[in-house]
XYZ file of C-alpha atoms in Angstrom:
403
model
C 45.801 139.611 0.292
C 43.339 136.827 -0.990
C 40.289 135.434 1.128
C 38.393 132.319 0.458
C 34.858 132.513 -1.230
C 32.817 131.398 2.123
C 34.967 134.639 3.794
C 33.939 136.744 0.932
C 30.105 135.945 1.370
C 30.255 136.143 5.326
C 31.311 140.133 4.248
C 28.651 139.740 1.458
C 26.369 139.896 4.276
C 27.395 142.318 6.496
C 27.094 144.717 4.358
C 23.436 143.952 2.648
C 24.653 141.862 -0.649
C 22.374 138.862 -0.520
C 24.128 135.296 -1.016
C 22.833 132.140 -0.763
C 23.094 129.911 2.329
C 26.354 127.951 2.877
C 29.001 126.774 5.778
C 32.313 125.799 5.677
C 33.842 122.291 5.825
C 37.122 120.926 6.537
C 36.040 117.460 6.808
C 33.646 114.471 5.287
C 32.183 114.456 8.511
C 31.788 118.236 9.067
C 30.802 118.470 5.173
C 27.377 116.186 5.970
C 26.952 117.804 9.100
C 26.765 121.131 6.865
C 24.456 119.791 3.854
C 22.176 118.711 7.170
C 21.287 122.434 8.120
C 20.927 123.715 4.891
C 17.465 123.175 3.154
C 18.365 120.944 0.154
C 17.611 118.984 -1.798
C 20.102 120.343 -4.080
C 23.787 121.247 -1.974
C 26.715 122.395 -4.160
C 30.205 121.186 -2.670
C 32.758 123.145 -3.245
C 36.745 123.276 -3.215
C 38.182 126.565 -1.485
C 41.325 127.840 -2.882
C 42.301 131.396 -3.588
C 42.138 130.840 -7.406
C 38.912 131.060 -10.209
C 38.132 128.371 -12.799
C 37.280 125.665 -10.153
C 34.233 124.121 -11.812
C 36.417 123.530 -14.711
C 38.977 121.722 -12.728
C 36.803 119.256 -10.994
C 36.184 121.385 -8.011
C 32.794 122.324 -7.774
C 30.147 119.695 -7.703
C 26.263 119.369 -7.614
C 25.118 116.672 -4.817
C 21.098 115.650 -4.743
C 21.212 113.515 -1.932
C 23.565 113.353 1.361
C 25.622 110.252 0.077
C 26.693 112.013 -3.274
C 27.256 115.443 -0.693
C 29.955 112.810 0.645
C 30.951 110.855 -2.444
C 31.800 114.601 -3.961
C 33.432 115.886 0.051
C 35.493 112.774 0.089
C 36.965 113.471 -3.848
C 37.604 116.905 -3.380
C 39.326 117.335 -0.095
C 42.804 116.442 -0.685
C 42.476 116.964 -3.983
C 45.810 118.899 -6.031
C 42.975 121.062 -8.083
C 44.401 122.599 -11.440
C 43.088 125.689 -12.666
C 43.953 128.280 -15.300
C 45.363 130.420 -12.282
C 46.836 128.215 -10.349
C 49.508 127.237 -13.069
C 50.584 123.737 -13.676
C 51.315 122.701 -9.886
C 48.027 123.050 -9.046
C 46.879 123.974 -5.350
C 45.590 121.189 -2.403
C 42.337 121.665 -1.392
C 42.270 121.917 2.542
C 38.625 123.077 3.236
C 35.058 123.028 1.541
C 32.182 125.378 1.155
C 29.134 123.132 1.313
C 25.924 125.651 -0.168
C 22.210 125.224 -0.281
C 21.640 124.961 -4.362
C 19.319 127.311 -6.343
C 17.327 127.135 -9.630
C 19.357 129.500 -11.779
C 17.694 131.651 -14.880
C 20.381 133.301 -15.997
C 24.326 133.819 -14.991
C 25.834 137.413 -15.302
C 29.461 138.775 -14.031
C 29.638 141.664 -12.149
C 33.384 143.326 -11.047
C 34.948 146.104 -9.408
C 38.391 147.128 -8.972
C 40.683 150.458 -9.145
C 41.511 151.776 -13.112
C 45.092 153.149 -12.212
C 44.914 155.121 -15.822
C 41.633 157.079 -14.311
C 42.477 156.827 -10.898
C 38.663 155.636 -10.474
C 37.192 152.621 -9.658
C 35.373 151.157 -12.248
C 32.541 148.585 -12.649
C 32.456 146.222 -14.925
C 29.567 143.815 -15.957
C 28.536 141.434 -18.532
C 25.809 139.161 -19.588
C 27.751 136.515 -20.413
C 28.729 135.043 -16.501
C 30.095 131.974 -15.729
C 33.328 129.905 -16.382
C 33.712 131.469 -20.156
C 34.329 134.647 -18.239
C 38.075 135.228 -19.909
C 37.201 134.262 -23.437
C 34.521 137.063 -23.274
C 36.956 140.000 -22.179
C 39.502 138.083 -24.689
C 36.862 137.968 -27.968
C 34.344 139.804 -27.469
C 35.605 142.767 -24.948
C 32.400 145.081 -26.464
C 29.925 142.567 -24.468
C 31.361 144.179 -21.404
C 29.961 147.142 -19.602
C 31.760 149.941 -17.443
C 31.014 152.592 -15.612
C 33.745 155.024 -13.324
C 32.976 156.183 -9.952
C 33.662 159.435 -9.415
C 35.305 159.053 -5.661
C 33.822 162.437 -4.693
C 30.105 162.103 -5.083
C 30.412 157.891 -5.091
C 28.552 155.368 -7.016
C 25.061 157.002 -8.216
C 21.718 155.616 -9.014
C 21.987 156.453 -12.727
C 25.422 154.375 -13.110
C 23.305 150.915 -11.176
C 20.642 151.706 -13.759
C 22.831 151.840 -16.554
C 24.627 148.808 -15.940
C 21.236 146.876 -15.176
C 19.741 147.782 -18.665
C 22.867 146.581 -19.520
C 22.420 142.911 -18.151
C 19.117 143.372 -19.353
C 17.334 143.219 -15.735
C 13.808 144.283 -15.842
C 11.050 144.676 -12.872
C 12.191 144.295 -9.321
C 15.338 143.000 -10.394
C 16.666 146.631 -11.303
C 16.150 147.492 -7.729
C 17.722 144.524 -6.190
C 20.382 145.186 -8.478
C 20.782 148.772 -7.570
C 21.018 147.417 -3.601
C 23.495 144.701 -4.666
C 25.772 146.797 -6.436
C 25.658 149.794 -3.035
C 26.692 147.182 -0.806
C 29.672 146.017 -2.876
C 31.116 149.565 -3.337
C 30.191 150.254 -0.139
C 32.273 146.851 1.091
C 34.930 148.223 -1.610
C 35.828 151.384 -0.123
C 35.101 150.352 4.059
C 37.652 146.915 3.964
C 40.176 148.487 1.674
C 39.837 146.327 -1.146
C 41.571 145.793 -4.344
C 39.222 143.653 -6.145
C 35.821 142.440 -5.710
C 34.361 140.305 -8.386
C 31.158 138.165 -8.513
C 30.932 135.198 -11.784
C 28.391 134.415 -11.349
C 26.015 136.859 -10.387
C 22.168 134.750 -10.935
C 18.990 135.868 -11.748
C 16.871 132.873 -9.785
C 13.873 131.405 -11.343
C 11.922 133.403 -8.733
C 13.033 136.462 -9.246
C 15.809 136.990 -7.268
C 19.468 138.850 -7.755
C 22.325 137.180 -5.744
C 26.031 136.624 -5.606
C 26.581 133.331 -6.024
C 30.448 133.263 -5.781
C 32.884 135.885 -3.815
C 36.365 136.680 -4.950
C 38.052 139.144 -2.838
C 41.046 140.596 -2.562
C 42.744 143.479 -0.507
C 45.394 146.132 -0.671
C 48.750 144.933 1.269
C 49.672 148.480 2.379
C 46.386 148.727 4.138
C 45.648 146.027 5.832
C 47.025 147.012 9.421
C 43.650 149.135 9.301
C 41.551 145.910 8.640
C 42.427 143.211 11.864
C 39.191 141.077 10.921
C 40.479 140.589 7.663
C 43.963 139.779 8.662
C 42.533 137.250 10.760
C 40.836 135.463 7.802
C 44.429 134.632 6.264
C 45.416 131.366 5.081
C 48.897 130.949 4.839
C 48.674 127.174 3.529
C 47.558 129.306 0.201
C 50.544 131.248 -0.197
C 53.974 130.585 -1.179
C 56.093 129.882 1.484
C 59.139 131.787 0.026
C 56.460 134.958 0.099
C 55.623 134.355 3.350
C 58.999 134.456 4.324
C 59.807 137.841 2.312
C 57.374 139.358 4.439
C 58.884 138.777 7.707
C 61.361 140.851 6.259
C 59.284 143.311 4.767
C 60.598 141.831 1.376
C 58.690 142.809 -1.728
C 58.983 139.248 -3.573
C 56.970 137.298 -6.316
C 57.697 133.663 -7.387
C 57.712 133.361 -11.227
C 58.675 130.799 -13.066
C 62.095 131.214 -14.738
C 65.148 130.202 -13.858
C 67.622 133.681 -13.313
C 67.033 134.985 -9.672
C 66.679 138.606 -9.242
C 68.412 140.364 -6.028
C 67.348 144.289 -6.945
C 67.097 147.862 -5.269
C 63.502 149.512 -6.094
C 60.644 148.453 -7.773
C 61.006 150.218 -11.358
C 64.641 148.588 -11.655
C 63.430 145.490 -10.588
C 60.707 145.752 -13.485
C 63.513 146.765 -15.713
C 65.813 143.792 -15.123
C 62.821 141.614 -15.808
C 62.289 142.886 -19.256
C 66.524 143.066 -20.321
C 66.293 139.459 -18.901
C 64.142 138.687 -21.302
C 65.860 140.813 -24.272
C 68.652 138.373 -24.067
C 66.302 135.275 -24.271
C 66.639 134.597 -20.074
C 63.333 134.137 -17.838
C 63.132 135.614 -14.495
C 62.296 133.350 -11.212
C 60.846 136.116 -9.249
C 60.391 139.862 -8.776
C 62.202 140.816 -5.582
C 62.634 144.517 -4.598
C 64.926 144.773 -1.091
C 64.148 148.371 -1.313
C 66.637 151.474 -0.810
C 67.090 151.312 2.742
C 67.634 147.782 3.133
C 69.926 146.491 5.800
C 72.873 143.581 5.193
C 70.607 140.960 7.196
C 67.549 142.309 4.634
C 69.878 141.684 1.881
C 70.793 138.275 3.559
C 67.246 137.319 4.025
C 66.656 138.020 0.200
C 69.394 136.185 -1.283
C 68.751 133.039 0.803
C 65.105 132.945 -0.368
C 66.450 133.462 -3.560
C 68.592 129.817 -3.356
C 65.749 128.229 -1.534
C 64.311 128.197 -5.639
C 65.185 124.634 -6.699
C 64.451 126.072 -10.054
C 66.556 128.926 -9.949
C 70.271 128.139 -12.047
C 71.729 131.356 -11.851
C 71.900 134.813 -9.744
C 71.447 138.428 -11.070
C 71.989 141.213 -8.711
C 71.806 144.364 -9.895
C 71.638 147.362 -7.939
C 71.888 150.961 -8.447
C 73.064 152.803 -5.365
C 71.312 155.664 -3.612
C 70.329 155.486 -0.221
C 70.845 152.006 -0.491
C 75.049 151.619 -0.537
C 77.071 149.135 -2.436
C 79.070 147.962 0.492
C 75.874 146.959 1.865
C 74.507 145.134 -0.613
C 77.938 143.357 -1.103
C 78.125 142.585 2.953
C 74.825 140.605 2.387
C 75.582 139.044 -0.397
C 78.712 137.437 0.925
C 77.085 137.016 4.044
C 74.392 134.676 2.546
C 76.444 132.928 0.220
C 78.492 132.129 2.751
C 75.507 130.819 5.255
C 73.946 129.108 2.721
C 76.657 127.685 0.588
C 76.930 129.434 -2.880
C 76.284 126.353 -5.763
C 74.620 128.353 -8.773
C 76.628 131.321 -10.556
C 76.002 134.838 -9.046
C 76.741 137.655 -11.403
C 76.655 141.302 -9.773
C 75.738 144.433 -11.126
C 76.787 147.403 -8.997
C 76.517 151.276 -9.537
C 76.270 154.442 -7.482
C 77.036 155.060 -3.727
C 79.943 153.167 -2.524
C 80.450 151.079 -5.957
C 84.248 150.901 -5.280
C 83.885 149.719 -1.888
C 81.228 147.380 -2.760
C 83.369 145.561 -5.486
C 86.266 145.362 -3.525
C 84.451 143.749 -0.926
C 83.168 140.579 -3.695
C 86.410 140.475 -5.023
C 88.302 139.761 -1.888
C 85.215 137.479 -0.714
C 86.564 134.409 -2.267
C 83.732 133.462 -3.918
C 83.257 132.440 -7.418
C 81.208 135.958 -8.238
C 80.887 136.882 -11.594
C 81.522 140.844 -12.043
C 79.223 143.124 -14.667
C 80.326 145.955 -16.036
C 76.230 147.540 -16.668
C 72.679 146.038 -17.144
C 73.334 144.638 -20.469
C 76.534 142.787 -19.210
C 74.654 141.783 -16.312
C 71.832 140.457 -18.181
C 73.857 138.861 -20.404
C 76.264 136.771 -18.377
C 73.112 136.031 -15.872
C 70.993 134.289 -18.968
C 74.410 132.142 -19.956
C 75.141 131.385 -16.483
C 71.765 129.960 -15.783
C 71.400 128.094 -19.181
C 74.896 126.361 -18.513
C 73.999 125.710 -15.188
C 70.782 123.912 -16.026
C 72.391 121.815 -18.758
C 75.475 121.152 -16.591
C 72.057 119.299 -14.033
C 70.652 117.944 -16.259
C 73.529 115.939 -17.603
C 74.534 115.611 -14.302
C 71.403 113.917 -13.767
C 71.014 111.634 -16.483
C 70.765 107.390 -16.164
C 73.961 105.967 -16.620
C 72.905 104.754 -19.791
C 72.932 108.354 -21.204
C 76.468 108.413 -20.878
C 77.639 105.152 -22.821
């Protein structure tokens, strides 16, 4: 789960890590009204969406005076901001953060997230802050510094030292630094987060070490421990397909091919993904039902699944354990059924059940499209969805195409 930045700072604070002053804004109106009770006479407007690279898509914007803090306000809100992470559709800003500006020295990037290979977290940081922050790790990887926690003792004096002789902080700064850096493990480990990452982290020209931005993100699987960040949810951010995968305690991504995947645990599902793409297909989304799913589960998935404009064809492939064929095949002709079946489906089944399972497709009626394995599978899934997609497209052509 993904906050905004003015959430991530309002936890900033509560747990020591010193920010600079800011308030949230979901109008013109309310943005002035904001700029008002901050000091000025520098504000910094900016667009709230759960994605990085803002200031390079237009979204962040220096005001000096109240009438550019609504010029800027009135330009962004509404806006469909494009960034690097956002991919090509872009996101709509809904809501501002309107912030009191600072006179920045220097820009640093500070990070912290789990290294699954160590089973640590580690902390990352870098001289070189700012928006450039992915062509640094890309070219010059060496410029960035790490240290692992060791989650039995936790972070230790030496490792803030290390990493501010690193960013080449001197003076008092080491200390704030040292503060800074206790608060955000601290805030790591107490909300059950996944990620916390500051770019940039600023050296002021008076001497002072703050976070400047917030990007936060927690672990799903333990958020029912966390209500107050539950609370801070935005479900205008997220895709409405996910949203709907997690009624059903779905595990679903939207990607951007155009072969649906219907599978039965999370290593297949990776699996079919990659054979997909063997036989020159691209997958529309990860989606795991998992092995105990029930037929209305299995309903629930496949009708997401169709709700994909961009999806042409169907691959389900399932290997049966706990989770039985017949099942899988009861949903399947239970949704295409609901929903009206008008892309090809190919099926893949295996394991507990199989016979069952394929007798129930075949006497379905429905224009399914058997596979013998995985490579089968994959293979009639890619055809399927490139015929399909030529098949609309011609379909869809002027008149004029067709003289």
């Amino acid at each position: 789960m993904k906050i905004h930045e003015y959430q991530g700072k309002s936890l900033f604070r509560q747990f020591g890590i010193p920010t600079v002053e800011g308030h949230v804004a979901f109008s013109v109106h309310e943005a002035l009204d904001a700029a008002r009770q901050l000091p000025g006479p520098l504000w910094v407007v900016k667009a709230q969406i759960h994605a990085g690279g803002r200031g390079k898509g237009g979204g962040v914007k220096l005001a000096r005076s109240l009438d550019e803090v609504k010029q800027h306000a009135a330009a962004i809100l509404g806006m469909q901001l494009i960034t690097r992470q956002t991919g090509p559709g872009g996101q709509k800003v809904r809501r501002l953060y309107v912030e009191n500006g600072c006179a920045i020295a220097r820009e640093m990037y500070l990070g912290m997230l789990l290294d699954r290979d160590r089973g640590r977290i580690v902390v990352m940081a870098s001289t070189e802050g700012g928006v450039n922050i992915e062509e640094v790790a890309r070219d010059t990887p060496d410029l960035i510094h790490k240290v692992w926690i060791d989650p039995a003792v936790g972070l230790q004096a030496f490792q803030s030292r290390q990493l501010a002789f690193a960013l080449r902080l001197t003076g008092k700064q080491v200390g704030q630094f040292g503060k800074l850096l206790a608060g955000l493990y601290r805030m790591y480990i107490d909300k059950d987060c996944s990620l916390l990452e500051v770019n940039p982290l600023v050296v002021t020209t008076d001497d002072q070490v703050l976070a400047l931005d917030a990007k936060v993100n927690f672990d799903d699987n333990a958020i029912y421990r966390q209500p107050d960040v539950l609370a801070m949810r935005d479900l205008d951010e997220e895709d409405p397909k996910e949203i709907e995968a997690g009624k059903f305690e779905l595990n679903y991504i939207q990607l951007e091919g155009n072969v649906g995947c219907l599978v039965n645990g999370a290593g297949l599902a990776m699996a079919t993904m990659d054979i997909l793409k063997y036989y020159g297909g691209e997958p529309a989304n990860f989606l795991d039902v998992g092995g105990g799913a029930t037929a209305e589960k299995v309903t629930a998935a496949f009708k997401i699944i169709l709700s994909d404009p961009s999806v042409h064809a169907i691959f389900v492939n399932i290997f049966g354990g706990i989770m039985k064929c017949d099942t899988i095949a009861t949903g399947v002709v239970q949704a295409a059924r609901e929903v009206g079946l008008d892309r090809p489906l190919v099926v893949r089944l295996e394991g507990t059940n199989v016979e069952l399972g394929r007798q129930l497709l075949a006497e379905s009626g429905l224009p399914i499209v058997s596979a013998l394995d995985m490579k089968d599978g994959a293979q009639k899934a890619v055809a399927a969805a490139r015929a399909h997609a030529a098949h609309a497209a011609h379909a869809g052509a002027p008149a004029a195409a067709h003289a």
